[in-house]
PDB file of C-alpha atoms in Angstrom:
ATOM      1  CA  GLY A   1      -9.772  -4.736 -23.043  1.00  0.00           C
ATOM      2  CA  GLN A   2     -10.760  -1.158 -22.544  1.00  0.00           C
ATOM      3  CA  ASN A   3     -12.558  -0.150 -19.406  1.00  0.00           C
ATOM      4  CA  ILE A   4     -14.042   2.916 -17.759  1.00  0.00           C
ATOM      5  CA  ASP A   5     -15.127   2.651 -14.130  1.00  0.00           C
ATOM      6  CA  GLN A   6     -17.453   5.032 -12.322  1.00  0.00           C
ATOM      7  CA  PRO A   7     -19.632   4.595  -9.239  1.00  0.00           C
ATOM      8  CA  THR A   8     -23.152   3.561 -10.193  1.00  0.00           C
ATOM      9  CA  GLU A   9     -24.946   6.002  -7.952  1.00  0.00           C
ATOM     10  CA  MET A  10     -24.209   8.831  -5.530  1.00  0.00           C
ATOM     11  CA  THR A  11     -26.376  10.952  -3.267  1.00  0.00           C
ATOM     12  CA  ALA A  12     -25.650  14.508  -2.143  1.00  0.00           C
ATOM     13  CA  THR A  13     -27.430  17.416  -0.502  1.00  0.00           C
ATOM     14  CA  GLU A  14     -28.531  20.607  -2.177  1.00  0.00           C
ATOM     15  CA  GLY A  15     -25.895  23.311  -1.703  1.00  0.00           C
ATOM     16  CA  ALA A  16     -23.108  20.832  -0.983  1.00  0.00           C
ATOM     17  CA  ILE A  17     -20.122  19.665  -3.035  1.00  0.00           C
ATOM     18  CA  VAL A  18     -19.785  16.255  -4.682  1.00  0.00           C
ATOM     19  CA  GLN A  19     -16.897  14.553  -6.444  1.00  0.00           C
ATOM     20  CA  ILE A  20     -17.549  11.876  -9.056  1.00  0.00           C
ATOM     21  CA  ASN A  21     -14.551   9.685  -9.808  1.00  0.00           C
ATOM     22  CA  CYS A  22     -13.631   7.938 -13.036  1.00  0.00           C
ATOM     23  CA  THR A  23     -10.790   5.501 -13.648  1.00  0.00           C
ATOM     24  CA  TYR A  24      -9.880   4.262 -17.067  1.00  0.00           C
ATOM     25  CA  GLN A  25      -7.778   1.640 -18.822  1.00  0.00           C
ATOM     26  CA  THR A  26      -7.652   2.260 -22.533  1.00  0.00           C
ATOM     27  CA  SER A  27      -5.337   1.545 -25.429  1.00  0.00           C
ATOM     28  CA  GLY A  28      -3.922   5.024 -25.798  1.00  0.00           C
ATOM     29  CA  PHE A  29      -5.282   8.314 -24.564  1.00  0.00           C
ATOM     30  CA  ASN A  30      -6.423  11.304 -26.555  1.00  0.00           C
ATOM     31  CA  GLY A  31      -8.481  13.146 -24.005  1.00  0.00           C
ATOM     32  CA  LEU A  32     -11.224  12.630 -21.448  1.00  0.00           C
ATOM     33  CA  PHE A  33     -14.746  14.023 -21.610  1.00  0.00           C
ATOM     34  CA  TRP A  34     -17.489  14.477 -19.048  1.00  0.00           C
ATOM     35  CA  TYR A  35     -21.111  14.597 -20.150  1.00  0.00           C
ATOM     36  CA  GLN A  36     -24.312  15.238 -18.210  1.00  0.00           C
ATOM     37  CA  GLN A  37     -27.407  13.240 -19.093  1.00  0.00           C
ATOM     38  CA  HIS A  38     -30.823  13.926 -17.599  1.00  0.00           C
ATOM     39  CA  ALA A  39     -33.235  11.006 -17.542  1.00  0.00           C
ATOM     40  CA  GLY A  40     -34.690  10.344 -20.983  1.00  0.00           C
ATOM     41  CA  GLU A  41     -32.544  12.994 -22.640  1.00  0.00           C
ATOM     42  CA  ALA A  42     -29.342  13.076 -24.660  1.00  0.00           C
ATOM     43  CA  PRO A  43     -25.887  13.646 -23.153  1.00  0.00           C
ATOM     44  CA  THR A  44     -24.670  17.235 -23.073  1.00  0.00           C
ATOM     45  CA  PHE A  45     -20.985  18.138 -23.043  1.00  0.00           C
ATOM     46  CA  LEU A  46     -19.552  19.438 -19.761  1.00  0.00           C
ATOM     47  CA  SER A  47     -15.751  19.345 -19.962  1.00  0.00           C
ATOM     48  CA  TYR A  48     -12.658  18.085 -21.726  1.00  0.00           C
ATOM     49  CA  ASN A  49      -9.234  17.306 -20.222  1.00  0.00           C
ATOM     50  CA  VAL A  50      -6.168  16.237 -22.152  1.00  0.00           C
ATOM     51  CA  LEU A  51      -3.393  17.547 -19.877  1.00  0.00           C
ATOM     52  CA  ASP A  52      -2.944  16.804 -16.185  1.00  0.00           C
ATOM     53  CA  GLY A  53      -4.566  19.229 -13.823  1.00  0.00           C
ATOM     54  CA  LEU A  54      -7.793  20.967 -13.038  1.00  0.00           C
ATOM     55  CA  GLU A  55     -10.129  22.648 -15.515  1.00  0.00           C
ATOM     56  CA  GLU A  56     -12.683  24.954 -13.923  1.00  0.00           C
ATOM     57  CA  LYS A  57     -15.906  26.026 -15.550  1.00  0.00           C
ATOM     58  CA  GLY A  58     -18.319  27.786 -13.227  1.00  0.00           C
ATOM     59  CA  ARG A  59     -19.716  25.402 -10.610  1.00  0.00           C
ATOM     60  CA  PHE A  60     -18.147  22.415 -12.392  1.00  0.00           C
ATOM     61  CA  SER A  61     -14.476  21.429 -12.398  1.00  0.00           C
ATOM     62  CA  SER A  62     -12.750  18.424 -13.887  1.00  0.00           C
ATOM     63  CA  PHE A  63      -9.392  16.968 -12.926  1.00  0.00           C
ATOM     64  CA  LEU A  64      -7.122  14.584 -14.801  1.00  0.00           C
ATOM     65  CA  SER A  65      -4.109  12.482 -13.838  1.00  0.00           C
ATOM     66  CA  ARG A  66      -2.895  10.568 -16.889  1.00  0.00           C
ATOM     67  CA  SER A  67      -0.262   8.623 -14.944  1.00  0.00           C
ATOM     68  CA  LYS A  68      -2.950   7.270 -12.622  1.00  0.00           C
ATOM     69  CA  GLY A  69      -5.621   6.824 -15.301  1.00  0.00           C
ATOM     70  CA  TYR A  70      -7.924   8.899 -13.128  1.00  0.00           C
ATOM     71  CA  SER A  71     -10.288  11.812 -13.412  1.00  0.00           C
ATOM     72  CA  TYR A  72     -12.932  13.409 -11.267  1.00  0.00           C
ATOM     73  CA  LEU A  73     -15.784  15.806 -11.829  1.00  0.00           C
ATOM     74  CA  LEU A  74     -16.399  18.241  -8.972  1.00  0.00           C
ATOM     75  CA  LEU A  75     -19.782  19.882  -8.655  1.00  0.00           C
ATOM     76  CA  LYS A  76     -20.126  22.786  -6.215  1.00  0.00           C
ATOM     77  CA  GLU A  77     -23.183  24.535  -4.783  1.00  0.00           C
ATOM     78  CA  LEU A  78     -25.373  21.658  -5.852  1.00  0.00           C
ATOM     79  CA  GLN A  79     -28.813  22.478  -7.217  1.00  0.00           C
ATOM     80  CA  MET A  80     -31.781  20.175  -7.635  1.00  0.00           C
ATOM     81  CA  LYS A  81     -31.396  20.474 -11.426  1.00  0.00           C
ATOM     82  CA  ASP A  82     -27.978  18.794 -11.130  1.00  0.00           C
ATOM     83  CA  SER A  83     -29.771  15.493 -10.518  1.00  0.00           C
ATOM     84  CA  ALA A  84     -28.679  13.534 -13.586  1.00  0.00           C
ATOM     85  CA  SER A  85     -26.261  10.882 -14.761  1.00  0.00           C
ATOM     86  CA  TYR A  86     -22.676  11.932 -15.369  1.00  0.00           C
ATOM     87  CA  LEU A  87     -20.762  10.010 -18.000  1.00  0.00           C
ATOM     88  CA  CYS A  88     -17.007   9.802 -18.309  1.00  0.00           C
ATOM     89  CA  ALA A  89     -15.608   9.001 -21.765  1.00  0.00           C
ATOM     90  CA  VAL A  90     -12.045   8.582 -23.031  1.00  0.00           C
ATOM     91  CA  LYS A  91     -10.733   8.852 -26.580  1.00  0.00           C
ATOM     92  CA  ASP A  92      -8.391   5.981 -27.284  1.00  0.00           C
ATOM     93  CA  SER A  93      -5.474   5.718 -29.714  1.00  0.00           C
ATOM     94  CA  ASN A  94      -7.935   5.301 -32.621  1.00  0.00           C
ATOM     95  CA  TYR A  95      -9.831   8.436 -31.526  1.00  0.00           C
ATOM     96  CA  GLN A  96     -12.784   6.258 -30.619  1.00  0.00           C
ATOM     97  CA  LEU A  97     -14.773   7.407 -27.595  1.00  0.00           C
ATOM     98  CA  ILE A  98     -14.942   4.756 -24.872  1.00  0.00           C
ATOM     99  CA  TRP A  99     -17.842   5.408 -22.514  1.00  0.00           C
ATOM    100  CA  GLY A 100     -18.429   4.632 -18.878  1.00  0.00           C
ATOM    101  CA  ALA A 101     -21.902   3.535 -17.807  1.00  0.00           C
ATOM    102  CA  GLY A 102     -22.421   6.783 -15.922  1.00  0.00           C
ATOM    103  CA  THR A 103     -22.932   7.823 -12.317  1.00  0.00           C
ATOM    104  CA  LYS A 104     -26.474   8.620 -11.303  1.00  0.00           C
ATOM    105  CA  LEU A 105     -26.385  11.619  -8.972  1.00  0.00           C
ATOM    106  CA  ILE A 106     -29.347  12.128  -6.663  1.00  0.00           C
ATOM    107  CA  ILE A 107     -29.687  15.522  -4.999  1.00  0.00           C
ATOM    108  CA  LYS A 108     -31.724  15.740  -1.817  1.00  0.00           C
ATOM    109  CA  PRO A 109     -33.122  18.953  -0.348  1.00  0.00           C
TER     110      PRO A 109
ATOM    111  CA  ASP B   1     -29.101  28.054 -33.432  1.00  0.00           C
ATOM    112  CA  ALA B   2     -26.868  25.373 -34.858  1.00  0.00           C
ATOM    113  CA  MET B   3     -28.017  22.006 -33.671  1.00  0.00           C
ATOM    114  CA  VAL B   4     -28.540  18.283 -34.116  1.00  0.00           C
ATOM    115  CA  ILE B   5     -32.145  17.276 -34.765  1.00  0.00           C
ATOM    116  CA  GLN B   6     -33.643  13.820 -34.503  1.00  0.00           C
ATOM    117  CA  ASN B   7     -37.021  12.675 -35.693  1.00  0.00           C
ATOM    118  CA  PRO B   8     -39.183  11.282 -34.402  1.00  0.00           C
ATOM    119  CA  ARG B   9     -38.562  11.666 -30.668  1.00  0.00           C
ATOM    120  CA  TYR B  10     -40.595   8.532 -29.987  1.00  0.00           C
ATOM    121  CA  GLN B  11     -41.131   5.660 -32.388  1.00  0.00           C
ATOM    122  CA  VAL B  12     -43.298   2.613 -31.869  1.00  0.00           C
ATOM    123  CA  THR B  13     -42.905  -0.294 -34.251  1.00  0.00           C
ATOM    124  CA  GLN B  14     -43.952  -3.892 -34.423  1.00  0.00           C
ATOM    125  CA  PHE B  15     -41.669  -6.862 -34.101  1.00  0.00           C
ATOM    126  CA  GLY B  16     -40.052  -7.429 -37.489  1.00  0.00           C
ATOM    127  CA  LYS B  17     -41.430  -4.266 -39.124  1.00  0.00           C
ATOM    128  CA  PRO B  18     -38.688  -2.090 -40.673  1.00  0.00           C
ATOM    129  CA  VAL B  19     -38.184   1.316 -39.156  1.00  0.00           C
ATOM    130  CA  THR B  20     -36.066   4.341 -40.098  1.00  0.00           C
ATOM    131  CA  LEU B  21     -34.802   6.977 -37.714  1.00  0.00           C
ATOM    132  CA  SER B  22     -33.497  10.274 -39.012  1.00  0.00           C
ATOM    133  CA  CYS B  23     -30.904  12.798 -37.921  1.00  0.00           C
ATOM    134  CA  SER B  24     -30.019  16.164 -39.356  1.00  0.00           C
ATOM    135  CA  GLN B  25     -27.465  18.766 -38.371  1.00  0.00           C
ATOM    136  CA  THR B  26     -26.929  22.431 -39.059  1.00  0.00           C
ATOM    137  CA  LEU B  27     -23.401  22.441 -37.642  1.00  0.00           C
ATOM    138  CA  ASN B  28     -21.785  21.455 -40.943  1.00  0.00           C
ATOM    139  CA  HIS B  29     -19.761  18.814 -39.093  1.00  0.00           C
ATOM    140  CA  ASN B  30     -17.830  16.177 -40.983  1.00  0.00           C
ATOM    141  CA  VAL B  31     -18.540  13.265 -38.674  1.00  0.00           C
ATOM    142  CA  MET B  32     -21.912  11.785 -37.756  1.00  0.00           C
ATOM    143  CA  TYR B  33     -22.427   8.959 -35.265  1.00  0.00           C
ATOM    144  CA  TRP B  34     -25.237   6.610 -34.307  1.00  0.00           C
ATOM    145  CA  TYR B  35     -25.339   5.237 -30.769  1.00  0.00           C
ATOM    146  CA  GLN B  36     -27.682   2.828 -29.056  1.00  0.00           C
ATOM    147  CA  GLN B  37     -28.258   3.374 -25.343  1.00  0.00           C
ATOM    148  CA  LYS B  38     -30.228   1.131 -23.037  1.00  0.00           C
ATOM    149  CA  SER B  39     -31.310   2.088 -19.565  1.00  0.00           C
ATOM    150  CA  SER B  40     -28.435   2.729 -17.124  1.00  0.00           C
ATOM    151  CA  GLN B  41     -25.877   1.635 -19.705  1.00  0.00           C
ATOM    152  CA  ALA B  42     -23.151   3.406 -21.618  1.00  0.00           C
ATOM    153  CA  PRO B  43     -23.927   4.571 -25.139  1.00  0.00           C
ATOM    154  CA  LYS B  44     -22.882   1.902 -27.638  1.00  0.00           C
ATOM    155  CA  LEU B  45     -21.463   3.107 -30.936  1.00  0.00           C
ATOM    156  CA  LEU B  46     -23.151   1.410 -33.888  1.00  0.00           C
ATOM    157  CA  PHE B  47     -21.373   3.190 -36.756  1.00  0.00           C
ATOM    158  CA  HIS B  48     -20.121   6.540 -37.886  1.00  0.00           C
ATOM    159  CA  TYR B  49     -19.506   8.466 -41.082  1.00  0.00           C
ATOM    160  CA  TYR B  50     -16.487  10.607 -41.719  1.00  0.00           C
ATOM    161  CA  ASP B  51     -17.893  12.641 -44.572  1.00  0.00           C
ATOM    162  CA  LYS B  52     -19.055   9.857 -46.919  1.00  0.00           C
ATOM    163  CA  ASP B  53     -16.765   7.188 -45.494  1.00  0.00           C
ATOM    164  CA  PHE B  54     -18.791   4.639 -43.572  1.00  0.00           C
ATOM    165  CA  ASN B  55     -17.289   2.954 -40.489  1.00  0.00           C
ATOM    166  CA  ASN B  56     -19.140   0.011 -39.023  1.00  0.00           C
ATOM    167  CA  GLU B  57     -18.383  -1.258 -35.519  1.00  0.00           C
ATOM    168  CA  ALA B  58     -17.408  -4.925 -35.538  1.00  0.00           C
ATOM    169  CA  ASP B  59     -20.202  -5.990 -33.212  1.00  0.00           C
ATOM    170  CA  THR B  60     -23.014  -3.995 -34.827  1.00  0.00           C
ATOM    171  CA  PRO B  61     -25.653  -6.481 -35.996  1.00  0.00           C
ATOM    172  CA  ASP B  62     -26.396  -6.711 -39.730  1.00  0.00           C
ATOM    173  CA  ASN B  63     -29.958  -5.767 -38.839  1.00  0.00           C
ATOM    174  CA  PHE B  64     -28.739  -2.177 -38.499  1.00  0.00           C
ATOM    175  CA  GLN B  65     -27.888  -0.159 -41.584  1.00  0.00           C
ATOM    176  CA  SER B  66     -27.133   3.492 -42.170  1.00  0.00           C
ATOM    177  CA  ARG B  67     -27.225   6.029 -44.960  1.00  0.00           C
ATOM    178  CA  ARG B  68     -25.753   9.495 -45.258  1.00  0.00           C
ATOM    179  CA  PRO B  69     -27.053  11.030 -48.474  1.00  0.00           C
ATOM    180  CA  ASN B  70     -25.442  14.413 -47.797  1.00  0.00           C
ATOM    181  CA  THR B  71     -23.527  16.319 -45.129  1.00  0.00           C
ATOM    182  CA  SER B  72     -26.630  17.313 -43.227  1.00  0.00           C
ATOM    183  CA  PHE B  73     -28.600  14.090 -43.000  1.00  0.00           C
ATOM    184  CA  CYS B  74     -27.999  10.611 -41.666  1.00  0.00           C
ATOM    185  CA  PHE B  75     -30.462   7.739 -41.323  1.00  0.00           C
ATOM    186  CA  LEU B  76     -30.555   4.603 -39.217  1.00  0.00           C
ATOM    187  CA  ASP B  77     -32.481   1.704 -40.710  1.00  0.00           C
ATOM    188  CA  ILE B  78     -33.464  -1.252 -38.560  1.00  0.00           C
ATOM    189  CA  ARG B  79     -34.517  -3.930 -41.001  1.00  0.00           C
ATOM    190  CA  SER B  80     -36.279  -6.337 -38.659  1.00  0.00           C
ATOM    191  CA  PRO B  81     -36.565  -4.914 -35.150  1.00  0.00           C
ATOM    192  CA  GLY B  82     -36.542  -7.366 -32.299  1.00  0.00           C
ATOM    193  CA  LEU B  83     -37.635  -6.803 -28.716  1.00  0.00           C
ATOM    194  CA  GLY B  84     -33.974  -6.392 -27.772  1.00  0.00           C
ATOM    195  CA  ASP B  85     -33.663  -3.396 -30.066  1.00  0.00           C
ATOM    196  CA  ALA B  86     -35.902  -1.280 -27.873  1.00  0.00           C
ATOM    197  CA  ALA B  87     -33.614   1.514 -26.723  1.00  0.00           C
ATOM    198  CA  MET B  88     -32.755   5.186 -27.068  1.00  0.00           C
ATOM    199  CA  TYR B  89     -30.980   5.902 -30.340  1.00  0.00           C
ATOM    200  CA  LEU B  90     -28.669   8.868 -30.230  1.00  0.00           C
ATOM    201  CA  CYS B  91     -27.228  10.744 -33.169  1.00  0.00           C
ATOM    202  CA  ALA B  92     -24.107  12.818 -32.573  1.00  0.00           C
ATOM    203  CA  THR B  93     -21.826  14.973 -34.696  1.00  0.00           C
ATOM    204  CA  SER B  94     -18.310  16.294 -34.409  1.00  0.00           C
ATOM    205  CA  ARG B  95     -16.400  18.708 -36.572  1.00  0.00           C
ATOM    206  CA  ASP B  96     -13.581  16.219 -36.997  1.00  0.00           C
ATOM    207  CA  ALA B  97     -12.481  12.945 -35.424  1.00  0.00           C
ATOM    208  CA  GLY B  98      -9.363  14.112 -33.573  1.00  0.00           C
ATOM    209  CA  GLY B  99      -8.599  14.024 -29.899  1.00  0.00           C
ATOM    210  CA  GLY B 100     -10.120  17.280 -28.754  1.00  0.00           C
ATOM    211  CA  GLU B 101     -13.173  17.149 -30.976  1.00  0.00           C
ATOM    212  CA  THR B 102     -16.347  17.160 -28.934  1.00  0.00           C
ATOM    213  CA  GLN B 103     -19.363  15.106 -29.939  1.00  0.00           C
ATOM    214  CA  TYR B 104     -22.668  16.966 -29.843  1.00  0.00           C
ATOM    215  CA  PHE B 105     -25.821  14.954 -29.429  1.00  0.00           C
ATOM    216  CA  GLY B 106     -29.326  15.258 -30.730  1.00  0.00           C
ATOM    217  CA  PRO B 107     -32.256  14.733 -28.347  1.00  0.00           C
ATOM    218  CA  GLY B 108     -32.503  11.042 -29.226  1.00  0.00           C
ATOM    219  CA  THR B 109     -35.266   8.794 -30.521  1.00  0.00           C
ATOM    220  CA  ARG B 110     -36.765   6.331 -28.080  1.00  0.00           C
ATOM    221  CA  LEU B 111     -37.758   3.161 -29.918  1.00  0.00           C
ATOM    222  CA  LEU B 112     -40.413   0.831 -28.563  1.00  0.00           C
ATOM    223  CA  VAL B 113     -40.888  -2.580 -30.198  1.00  0.00           C
ATOM    224  CA  LEU B 114     -44.204  -4.323 -29.643  1.00  0.00           C
TER     225      LEU B 114
END
C-alpha cells in the first residue's frame, strides 16, 4: 500500500527553527508537495519538490531525497501565525496525490 | 483575483436529508476535485473531473455524487447524509493533472448532520 508518515504534533518556540519530517512509500513518484492548513481552513500550497535537494522560499525551505523516500520542511524565524498543520503529499505513478495526516505545529511565545 | 469559491461555508442538514455543496473557480483550470476531511486526518479524495471526464475513487460511497455542468462549476450531492458524513468538504482545482501541477483549494464547506 501507499503510505505517508509525519509526526502527529510538534512544539517550537517563537523565533526558533523547526524541521518537520515526512517519509513516503508510494507506487511511483511524480513530486512532493507541502501544504499549510490553519485550523478550520483549507490547505494552502507552500512548496513543491521533484528533484533531490533543497528549495528555499523565504522563511520556508523544503528538502527531498528520492532515494530515501524522505522530505523535510524547515521553518525559520518562527512566528505565532505559523501555528498550523503541515501536510506532506506525494504524487504517485497515476498522478494521484497521496496525503499524509499532517503535523500539528504549536508555537509557544 | 482568480480563486476557488465554495458555498456555503457552513451547512447544517438533517440525517437523511439530501444536501448539495457547490464550488466555482475563476482559474479556468481543467481539473476539479472533491475531498472529504475529518478532524486531524488527511484529505480523502472522493472524485475528480478532468474537463468533463468523471473519475470516481473506488471507495467513495454511492451516497456521494457529483456534477460538473461547465468548466467553472462543480457540485457535490450527498443523497442521504449520515452522521458519519459530518466533515469538511474541500474543493480543489489544478490546471492539469501532471506531476508538477499544484492543487489550489477553496475555503471548504463544513457539514454538520443532525
